[in-house]
Amino acid sequence: MKEKKLFVGELALFMGLIINSFANTLMVKSGFGISSISSVPYTLSLVFDNITYGSWNYIFQCVLILILVLITKKFKVGYIVSFFLAIVFGNMIDFCNIFIMQKLPNNIIYNIIYFLISFSMLSVGMSLLLKCKTPVLPIDTFTRDLTEEFNINYKKVKTVFDLSCLATTIVLSVVFLKGFEGIGIGTVICALITGKVVSFVNSFVDEHFYFKPMLSKKSKKEINEDNIAE
C-alpha cells in the first residue's frame, strides 16, 4: 500500500482560499454563469450595487453560519474563525476582480476556457477546504457540518444546497433585475455536478495525502470521511 504524504492543514486552507477566490471571479469573467453557491451574493451585488461582490460574499456566508447554528442548535468556536476567513476571502475576490479580471481578453473561445479552468479550480479548492481540518469558509463549514450532524452523503448535501442557491438566485434575479443576470448554462452545470466532482477529487486526495494542521495541538472532530468520499 502506497504511503500517504502529509499535507499541512494551514497550507491547504491558504491554497483553497486563493484558488477559490480566483476561480470565482474567472467564472464571472467567462459569462456562462457563476457557480450556484456564489450566484446569490453576485446577484445581490447587482441588485444593491453600492456594495461589492466580495462584500456580499462574506455577508451571505455569515448568514449561512447563523442558519447552521439554528439548524444544529450548536455553536463552535471555529465559526468565529470562519467569519474572519469569509472577510479575507471577500477582499480577495474584489482584488481579483479589480486587478486581474479586467485585464483578461474576452471572446467565445477564451470564455469557454475560462469556465473550464474555473470549474476545475473550484472543485480542487473546495476539496482542499473540506480536507484541511481547520476552520474554513462558512460556505464549506455549512455543508461539512450538515454532513457530519445528520450523517448524510456529502454529494447529496452539496447538490441540494447548490440547487437551493440557484432557486434563490432565480427569484432575486427575476424580481429585482427582470431577467437572469449571472445565471447561465454554467450555473446549472455547477448546481448539478459540483458535488459529484468534488467527491471524486476528495477520493483522489484521500488516496495520496493525509491532512494535519500544525497550529492545533489536537485535530478537531473529523467528518465521516466515508460519506464525503462516496
PDB file of C-alpha atoms in Angstrom:
ATOM      1  CA  MET A   1       0.000   0.000   0.000  1.00  0.00           C
ATOM      2  CA  LYS A   2       1.389   3.369  -1.017  1.00  0.00           C
ATOM      3  CA  GLU A   3       2.280   5.602   1.920  1.00  0.00           C
ATOM      4  CA  LYS A   4       0.294   8.819   2.119  1.00  0.00           C
ATOM      5  CA  LYS A   5       2.080  12.153   2.248  1.00  0.00           C
ATOM      6  CA  LEU A   6       1.445  14.833   4.853  1.00  0.00           C
ATOM      7  CA  PHE A   7      -0.436  17.908   3.628  1.00  0.00           C
ATOM      8  CA  VAL A   8      -0.258  20.693   6.212  1.00  0.00           C
ATOM      9  CA  GLY A   9      -3.787  21.823   7.065  1.00  0.00           C
ATOM     10  CA  GLU A  10      -2.995  25.536   7.153  1.00  0.00           C
ATOM     11  CA  LEU A  11      -1.320  25.301   3.741  1.00  0.00           C
ATOM     12  CA  ALA A  12      -4.400  23.537   2.340  1.00  0.00           C
ATOM     13  CA  LEU A  13      -6.586  26.314   3.781  1.00  0.00           C
ATOM     14  CA  PHE A  14      -4.406  29.058   2.280  1.00  0.00           C
ATOM     15  CA  MET A  15      -4.286  27.346  -1.122  1.00  0.00           C
ATOM     16  CA  GLY A  16      -8.050  26.736  -1.069  1.00  0.00           C
ATOM     17  CA  LEU A  17      -8.793  30.415  -0.396  1.00  0.00           C
ATOM     18  CA  ILE A  18      -6.522  31.617  -3.210  1.00  0.00           C
ATOM     19  CA  ILE A  19      -7.774  29.031  -5.709  1.00  0.00           C
ATOM     20  CA  ASN A  20     -11.449  29.657  -4.970  1.00  0.00           C
ATOM     21  CA  SER A  21     -11.236  33.461  -4.989  1.00  0.00           C
ATOM     22  CA  PHE A  22      -9.531  33.400  -8.388  1.00  0.00           C
ATOM     23  CA  ALA A  23     -11.867  30.705  -9.750  1.00  0.00           C
ATOM     24  CA  ASN A  24     -14.996  32.570  -8.639  1.00  0.00           C
ATOM     25  CA  THR A  25     -14.005  35.750 -10.425  1.00  0.00           C
ATOM     26  CA  LEU A  26     -12.784  33.854 -13.512  1.00  0.00           C
ATOM     27  CA  MET A  27     -16.167  32.123 -13.751  1.00  0.00           C
ATOM     28  CA  VAL A  28     -17.892  35.523 -13.721  1.00  0.00           C
ATOM     29  CA  LYS A  29     -15.487  36.617 -16.466  1.00  0.00           C
ATOM     30  CA  SER A  30     -16.472  33.621 -18.617  1.00  0.00           C
ATOM     31  CA  GLY A  31     -20.033  34.910 -18.968  1.00  0.00           C
ATOM     32  CA  PHE A  32     -21.519  31.411 -18.773  1.00  0.00           C
ATOM     33  CA  GLY A  33     -22.976  31.998 -15.347  1.00  0.00           C
ATOM     34  CA  ILE A  34     -21.365  31.873 -11.943  1.00  0.00           C
ATOM     35  CA  SER A  35     -21.317  28.849  -9.636  1.00  0.00           C
ATOM     36  CA  SER A  36     -24.593  28.338  -7.800  1.00  0.00           C
ATOM     37  CA  ILE A  37     -23.147  28.949  -4.321  1.00  0.00           C
ATOM     38  CA  SER A  38     -21.694  32.287  -5.444  1.00  0.00           C
ATOM     39  CA  SER A  39     -24.704  33.255  -7.525  1.00  0.00           C
ATOM     40  CA  VAL A  40     -26.653  34.596  -4.529  1.00  0.00           C
ATOM     41  CA  PRO A  41     -24.032  37.174  -3.405  1.00  0.00           C
ATOM     42  CA  TYR A  42     -23.246  38.022  -7.047  1.00  0.00           C
ATOM     43  CA  THR A  43     -26.910  38.731  -7.810  1.00  0.00           C
ATOM     44  CA  LEU A  44     -27.209  40.788  -4.620  1.00  0.00           C
ATOM     45  CA  SER A  45     -24.202  42.826  -5.782  1.00  0.00           C
ATOM     46  CA  LEU A  46     -26.118  43.611  -8.978  1.00  0.00           C
ATOM     47  CA  VAL A  47     -29.322  44.494  -7.129  1.00  0.00           C
ATOM     48  CA  PHE A  48     -27.569  46.594  -4.473  1.00  0.00           C
ATOM     49  CA  ASP A  49     -24.550  47.743  -6.443  1.00  0.00           C
ATOM     50  CA  ASN A  50     -23.262  50.115  -3.759  1.00  0.00           C
ATOM     51  CA  ILE A  51     -21.857  47.010  -2.053  1.00  0.00           C
ATOM     52  CA  THR A  52     -19.208  44.960  -3.891  1.00  0.00           C
ATOM     53  CA  TYR A  53     -19.491  41.322  -4.869  1.00  0.00           C
ATOM     54  CA  GLY A  54     -16.757  40.441  -2.397  1.00  0.00           C
ATOM     55  CA  SER A  55     -18.571  42.202   0.455  1.00  0.00           C
ATOM     56  CA  TRP A  56     -21.876  40.495  -0.363  1.00  0.00           C
ATOM     57  CA  ASN A  57     -19.975  37.218  -0.442  1.00  0.00           C
ATOM     58  CA  TYR A  58     -18.932  37.385   3.204  1.00  0.00           C
ATOM     59  CA  ILE A  59     -22.315  38.814   4.282  1.00  0.00           C
ATOM     60  CA  PHE A  60     -24.015  35.821   2.660  1.00  0.00           C
ATOM     61  CA  GLN A  61     -21.565  33.397   4.248  1.00  0.00           C
ATOM     62  CA  CYS A  62     -22.111  34.848   7.707  1.00  0.00           C
ATOM     63  CA  VAL A  63     -25.873  34.405   7.275  1.00  0.00           C
ATOM     64  CA  LEU A  64     -25.186  30.738   6.459  1.00  0.00           C
ATOM     65  CA  ILE A  65     -23.396  30.328   9.808  1.00  0.00           C
ATOM     66  CA  LEU A  66     -26.444  31.727  11.600  1.00  0.00           C
ATOM     67  CA  ILE A  67     -28.690  29.291   9.718  1.00  0.00           C
ATOM     68  CA  LEU A  68     -26.321  26.414  10.563  1.00  0.00           C
ATOM     69  CA  VAL A  69     -26.455  27.257  14.276  1.00  0.00           C
ATOM     70  CA  LEU A  70     -30.256  27.393  14.163  1.00  0.00           C
ATOM     71  CA  ILE A  71     -30.481  24.028  12.382  1.00  0.00           C
ATOM     72  CA  THR A  72     -27.944  22.136  14.513  1.00  0.00           C
ATOM     73  CA  LYS A  73     -28.508  24.128  17.723  1.00  0.00           C
ATOM     74  CA  LYS A  74     -24.742  24.084  18.191  1.00  0.00           C
ATOM     75  CA  PHE A  75     -22.139  26.839  18.160  1.00  0.00           C
ATOM     76  CA  LYS A  76     -18.440  26.139  17.667  1.00  0.00           C
ATOM     77  CA  VAL A  77     -15.512  28.471  18.289  1.00  0.00           C
ATOM     78  CA  GLY A  78     -14.356  27.664  14.750  1.00  0.00           C
ATOM     79  CA  TYR A  79     -17.366  29.576  13.423  1.00  0.00           C
ATOM     80  CA  ILE A  80     -15.778  32.820  14.643  1.00  0.00           C
ATOM     81  CA  VAL A  81     -12.622  31.986  12.689  1.00  0.00           C
ATOM     82  CA  SER A  82     -14.796  31.158   9.667  1.00  0.00           C
ATOM     83  CA  PHE A  83     -16.330  34.630   9.913  1.00  0.00           C
ATOM     84  CA  PHE A  84     -12.918  36.318   9.635  1.00  0.00           C
ATOM     85  CA  LEU A  85     -11.866  33.961   6.838  1.00  0.00           C
ATOM     86  CA  ALA A  86     -15.018  35.000   4.948  1.00  0.00           C
ATOM     87  CA  ILE A  87     -13.955  38.656   5.196  1.00  0.00           C
ATOM     88  CA  VAL A  88     -10.470  37.810   3.898  1.00  0.00           C
ATOM     89  CA  PHE A  89     -11.989  35.746   1.082  1.00  0.00           C
ATOM     90  CA  GLY A  90     -14.369  38.562   0.105  1.00  0.00           C
ATOM     91  CA  ASN A  91     -11.489  41.026  -0.133  1.00  0.00           C
ATOM     92  CA  MET A  92      -9.511  38.542  -2.224  1.00  0.00           C
ATOM     93  CA  ILE A  93     -12.453  38.317  -4.652  1.00  0.00           C
ATOM     94  CA  ASP A  94     -12.578  42.115  -5.003  1.00  0.00           C
ATOM     95  CA  PHE A  95      -8.808  42.185  -5.543  1.00  0.00           C
ATOM     96  CA  CYS A  96      -9.035  39.587  -8.347  1.00  0.00           C
ATOM     97  CA  ASN A  97     -11.916  41.484  -9.945  1.00  0.00           C
ATOM     98  CA  ILE A  98     -10.106  44.800  -9.973  1.00  0.00           C
ATOM     99  CA  PHE A  99      -6.511  43.869 -10.696  1.00  0.00           C
ATOM    100  CA  ILE A 100      -6.719  40.644 -12.736  1.00  0.00           C
ATOM    101  CA  MET A 101     -10.053  40.015 -14.455  1.00  0.00           C
ATOM    102  CA  GLN A 102     -10.330  43.429 -16.066  1.00  0.00           C
ATOM    103  CA  LYS A 103      -7.051  42.780 -17.878  1.00  0.00           C
ATOM    104  CA  LEU A 104      -8.106  39.460 -19.451  1.00  0.00           C
ATOM    105  CA  PRO A 105      -9.427  39.378 -23.049  1.00  0.00           C
ATOM    106  CA  ASN A 106     -12.954  38.266 -23.941  1.00  0.00           C
ATOM    107  CA  ASN A 107     -14.237  36.160 -26.845  1.00  0.00           C
ATOM    108  CA  ILE A 108     -16.161  32.892 -27.061  1.00  0.00           C
ATOM    109  CA  ILE A 109     -13.060  30.688 -27.126  1.00  0.00           C
ATOM    110  CA  TYR A 110     -11.440  32.445 -24.180  1.00  0.00           C
ATOM    111  CA  ASN A 111     -14.725  32.343 -22.261  1.00  0.00           C
ATOM    112  CA  ILE A 112     -15.095  28.574 -22.701  1.00  0.00           C
ATOM    113  CA  ILE A 113     -11.524  28.127 -21.479  1.00  0.00           C
ATOM    114  CA  TYR A 114     -12.180  30.449 -18.538  1.00  0.00           C
ATOM    115  CA  PHE A 115     -15.216  28.421 -17.486  1.00  0.00           C
ATOM    116  CA  LEU A 116     -13.496  25.036 -17.760  1.00  0.00           C
ATOM    117  CA  ILE A 117     -10.481  26.269 -15.791  1.00  0.00           C
ATOM    118  CA  SER A 118     -12.591  27.974 -13.137  1.00  0.00           C
ATOM    119  CA  PHE A 119     -14.856  24.953 -12.618  1.00  0.00           C
ATOM    120  CA  SER A 120     -11.848  22.650 -12.267  1.00  0.00           C
ATOM    121  CA  MET A 121     -10.144  25.038  -9.854  1.00  0.00           C
ATOM    122  CA  LEU A 122     -13.291  25.400  -7.747  1.00  0.00           C
ATOM    123  CA  SER A 123     -13.553  21.631  -7.366  1.00  0.00           C
ATOM    124  CA  VAL A 124      -9.928  21.363  -6.216  1.00  0.00           C
ATOM    125  CA  GLY A 125     -10.198  24.392  -3.937  1.00  0.00           C
ATOM    126  CA  MET A 126     -13.367  23.093  -2.289  1.00  0.00           C
ATOM    127  CA  SER A 127     -11.752  19.718  -1.704  1.00  0.00           C
ATOM    128  CA  LEU A 128      -8.733  21.332  -0.005  1.00  0.00           C
ATOM    129  CA  LEU A 129     -11.001  23.365   2.256  1.00  0.00           C
ATOM    130  CA  LEU A 130     -13.056  20.323   3.170  1.00  0.00           C
ATOM    131  CA  LYS A 131      -9.986  18.242   3.989  1.00  0.00           C
ATOM    132  CA  CYS A 132      -7.751  20.779   5.740  1.00  0.00           C
ATOM    133  CA  LYS A 133      -9.106  20.021   9.265  1.00  0.00           C
ATOM    134  CA  THR A 134      -9.003  23.697  10.220  1.00  0.00           C
ATOM    135  CA  PRO A 135     -11.840  26.222  10.456  1.00  0.00           C
ATOM    136  CA  VAL A 136     -12.865  27.007   6.878  1.00  0.00           C
ATOM    137  CA  LEU A 137     -15.142  29.355   4.961  1.00  0.00           C
ATOM    138  CA  PRO A 138     -18.753  29.410   6.191  1.00  0.00           C
ATOM    139  CA  ILE A 139     -19.973  28.006   2.856  1.00  0.00           C
ATOM    140  CA  ASP A 140     -17.783  24.936   3.307  1.00  0.00           C
ATOM    141  CA  THR A 141     -18.481  24.782   7.037  1.00  0.00           C
ATOM    142  CA  PHE A 142     -22.207  24.781   6.293  1.00  0.00           C
ATOM    143  CA  THR A 143     -22.130  21.716   4.024  1.00  0.00           C
ATOM    144  CA  ARG A 144     -19.400  19.983   6.036  1.00  0.00           C
ATOM    145  CA  ASP A 145     -21.161  20.298   9.397  1.00  0.00           C
ATOM    146  CA  LEU A 146     -24.560  19.325   7.997  1.00  0.00           C
ATOM    147  CA  THR A 147     -22.925  16.216   6.538  1.00  0.00           C
ATOM    148  CA  GLU A 148     -21.484  15.382   9.949  1.00  0.00           C
ATOM    149  CA  GLU A 149     -24.528  16.334  12.023  1.00  0.00           C
ATOM    150  CA  PHE A 150     -27.053  14.292  10.066  1.00  0.00           C
ATOM    151  CA  ASN A 151     -24.681  11.621   8.699  1.00  0.00           C
ATOM    152  CA  ILE A 152     -25.717  12.314   5.108  1.00  0.00           C
ATOM    153  CA  ASN A 153     -23.701  11.639   1.969  1.00  0.00           C
ATOM    154  CA  TYR A 154     -21.711  14.796   1.127  1.00  0.00           C
ATOM    155  CA  LYS A 155     -22.596  14.990  -2.550  1.00  0.00           C
ATOM    156  CA  LYS A 156     -26.316  14.860  -1.691  1.00  0.00           C
ATOM    157  CA  VAL A 157     -25.998  17.728   0.781  1.00  0.00           C
ATOM    158  CA  LYS A 158     -23.890  19.713  -1.683  1.00  0.00           C
ATOM    159  CA  THR A 159     -26.292  19.170  -4.586  1.00  0.00           C
ATOM    160  CA  VAL A 160     -29.354  20.171  -2.523  1.00  0.00           C
ATOM    161  CA  PHE A 161     -27.531  23.236  -1.226  1.00  0.00           C
ATOM    162  CA  ASP A 162     -26.417  24.260  -4.720  1.00  0.00           C
ATOM    163  CA  LEU A 163     -29.912  23.849  -6.141  1.00  0.00           C
ATOM    164  CA  SER A 164     -31.336  25.896  -3.249  1.00  0.00           C
ATOM    165  CA  CYS A 165     -28.862  28.694  -4.003  1.00  0.00           C
ATOM    166  CA  LEU A 166     -29.797  28.506  -7.677  1.00  0.00           C
ATOM    167  CA  ALA A 167     -33.511  28.803  -6.865  1.00  0.00           C
ATOM    168  CA  THR A 168     -32.850  31.783  -4.588  1.00  0.00           C
ATOM    169  CA  THR A 169     -30.792  33.465  -7.303  1.00  0.00           C
ATOM    170  CA  ILE A 170     -33.530  32.981  -9.898  1.00  0.00           C
ATOM    171  CA  VAL A 171     -36.102  34.581  -7.597  1.00  0.00           C
ATOM    172  CA  LEU A 172     -33.841  37.548  -6.802  1.00  0.00           C
ATOM    173  CA  SER A 173     -32.891  37.999 -10.449  1.00  0.00           C
ATOM    174  CA  VAL A 174     -36.437  37.850 -11.801  1.00  0.00           C
ATOM    175  CA  VAL A 175     -37.955  40.053  -9.083  1.00  0.00           C
ATOM    176  CA  PHE A 176     -35.310  42.763  -8.939  1.00  0.00           C
ATOM    177  CA  LEU A 177     -33.450  42.579 -12.274  1.00  0.00           C
ATOM    178  CA  LYS A 178     -36.296  41.392 -14.511  1.00  0.00           C
ATOM    179  CA  GLY A 179     -34.044  38.773 -16.081  1.00  0.00           C
ATOM    180  CA  PHE A 180     -31.460  36.096 -15.366  1.00  0.00           C
ATOM    181  CA  GLU A 181     -28.333  38.125 -14.635  1.00  0.00           C
ATOM    182  CA  GLY A 182     -25.356  35.977 -13.634  1.00  0.00           C
ATOM    183  CA  ILE A 183     -27.286  32.800 -14.383  1.00  0.00           C
ATOM    184  CA  GLY A 184     -26.361  30.646 -17.361  1.00  0.00           C
ATOM    185  CA  ILE A 185     -25.667  27.144 -18.526  1.00  0.00           C
ATOM    186  CA  GLY A 186     -22.562  27.170 -16.351  1.00  0.00           C
ATOM    187  CA  THR A 187     -24.638  27.845 -13.237  1.00  0.00           C
ATOM    188  CA  VAL A 188     -26.866  24.845 -13.963  1.00  0.00           C
ATOM    189  CA  ILE A 189     -23.842  22.640 -14.630  1.00  0.00           C
ATOM    190  CA  CYS A 190     -22.281  23.690 -11.331  1.00  0.00           C
ATOM    191  CA  ALA A 191     -25.501  23.056  -9.410  1.00  0.00           C
ATOM    192  CA  LEU A 192     -25.941  19.564 -10.841  1.00  0.00           C
ATOM    193  CA  ILE A 193     -22.432  18.106 -10.840  1.00  0.00           C
ATOM    194  CA  THR A 194     -20.184  20.071  -8.454  1.00  0.00           C
ATOM    195  CA  GLY A 195     -20.982  17.718  -5.574  1.00  0.00           C
ATOM    196  CA  LYS A 196     -20.069  14.679  -7.645  1.00  0.00           C
ATOM    197  CA  VAL A 197     -16.863  16.222  -8.990  1.00  0.00           C
ATOM    198  CA  VAL A 198     -15.722  17.362  -5.535  1.00  0.00           C
ATOM    199  CA  SER A 199     -16.424  13.873  -4.165  1.00  0.00           C
ATOM    200  CA  PHE A 200     -14.241  12.438  -6.958  1.00  0.00           C
ATOM    201  CA  VAL A 201     -11.437  14.892  -6.119  1.00  0.00           C
ATOM    202  CA  ASN A 202     -11.810  14.022  -2.429  1.00  0.00           C
ATOM    203  CA  SER A 203     -11.345  10.334  -3.207  1.00  0.00           C
ATOM    204  CA  PHE A 204      -8.200  11.065  -5.220  1.00  0.00           C
ATOM    205  CA  VAL A 205      -6.801  13.279  -2.464  1.00  0.00           C
ATOM    206  CA  ASP A 206      -7.563  10.634   0.185  1.00  0.00           C
ATOM    207  CA  GLU A 207      -5.500   8.095  -1.734  1.00  0.00           C
ATOM    208  CA  HIS A 208      -2.386  10.252  -1.731  1.00  0.00           C
ATOM    209  CA  PHE A 209      -2.463  12.601   1.280  1.00  0.00           C
ATOM    210  CA  TYR A 210      -3.448  12.932   4.904  1.00  0.00           C
ATOM    211  CA  PHE A 211      -4.116  16.345   6.413  1.00  0.00           C
ATOM    212  CA  LYS A 212      -2.915  17.663   9.746  1.00  0.00           C
ATOM    213  CA  PRO A 213      -2.973  21.269  10.982  1.00  0.00           C
ATOM    214  CA  MET A 214       0.328  22.333  12.505  1.00  0.00           C
ATOM    215  CA  LEU A 215      -1.052  25.067  14.791  1.00  0.00           C
ATOM    216  CA  SER A 216      -3.568  22.832  16.552  1.00  0.00           C
ATOM    217  CA  LYS A 217      -2.447  20.637  19.415  1.00  0.00           C
ATOM    218  CA  LYS A 218      -5.071  18.126  18.515  1.00  0.00           C
ATOM    219  CA  SER A 219      -7.290  17.834  15.470  1.00  0.00           C
ATOM    220  CA  LYS A 220     -10.934  18.669  15.662  1.00  0.00           C
ATOM    221  CA  LYS A 221     -13.627  16.058  15.335  1.00  0.00           C
ATOM    222  CA  GLU A 222     -13.293  14.676  11.850  1.00  0.00           C
ATOM    223  CA  ILE A 223     -16.114  14.382   9.404  1.00  0.00           C
ATOM    224  CA  ASN A 224     -17.168  10.941   8.325  1.00  0.00           C
ATOM    225  CA  GLU A 225     -14.644  10.618   5.510  1.00  0.00           C
ATOM    226  CA  ASP A 226     -16.503   7.695   4.006  1.00  0.00           C
ATOM    227  CA  ASN A 227     -19.571   9.867   3.462  1.00  0.00           C
ATOM    228  CA  ILE A 228     -17.511  12.524   1.700  1.00  0.00           C
ATOM    229  CA  ALA A 229     -15.547  10.088  -0.428  1.00  0.00           C
ATOM    230  CA  GLU A 230     -18.613   8.189  -1.672  1.00  0.00           C
TER     231      GLU A 230
END
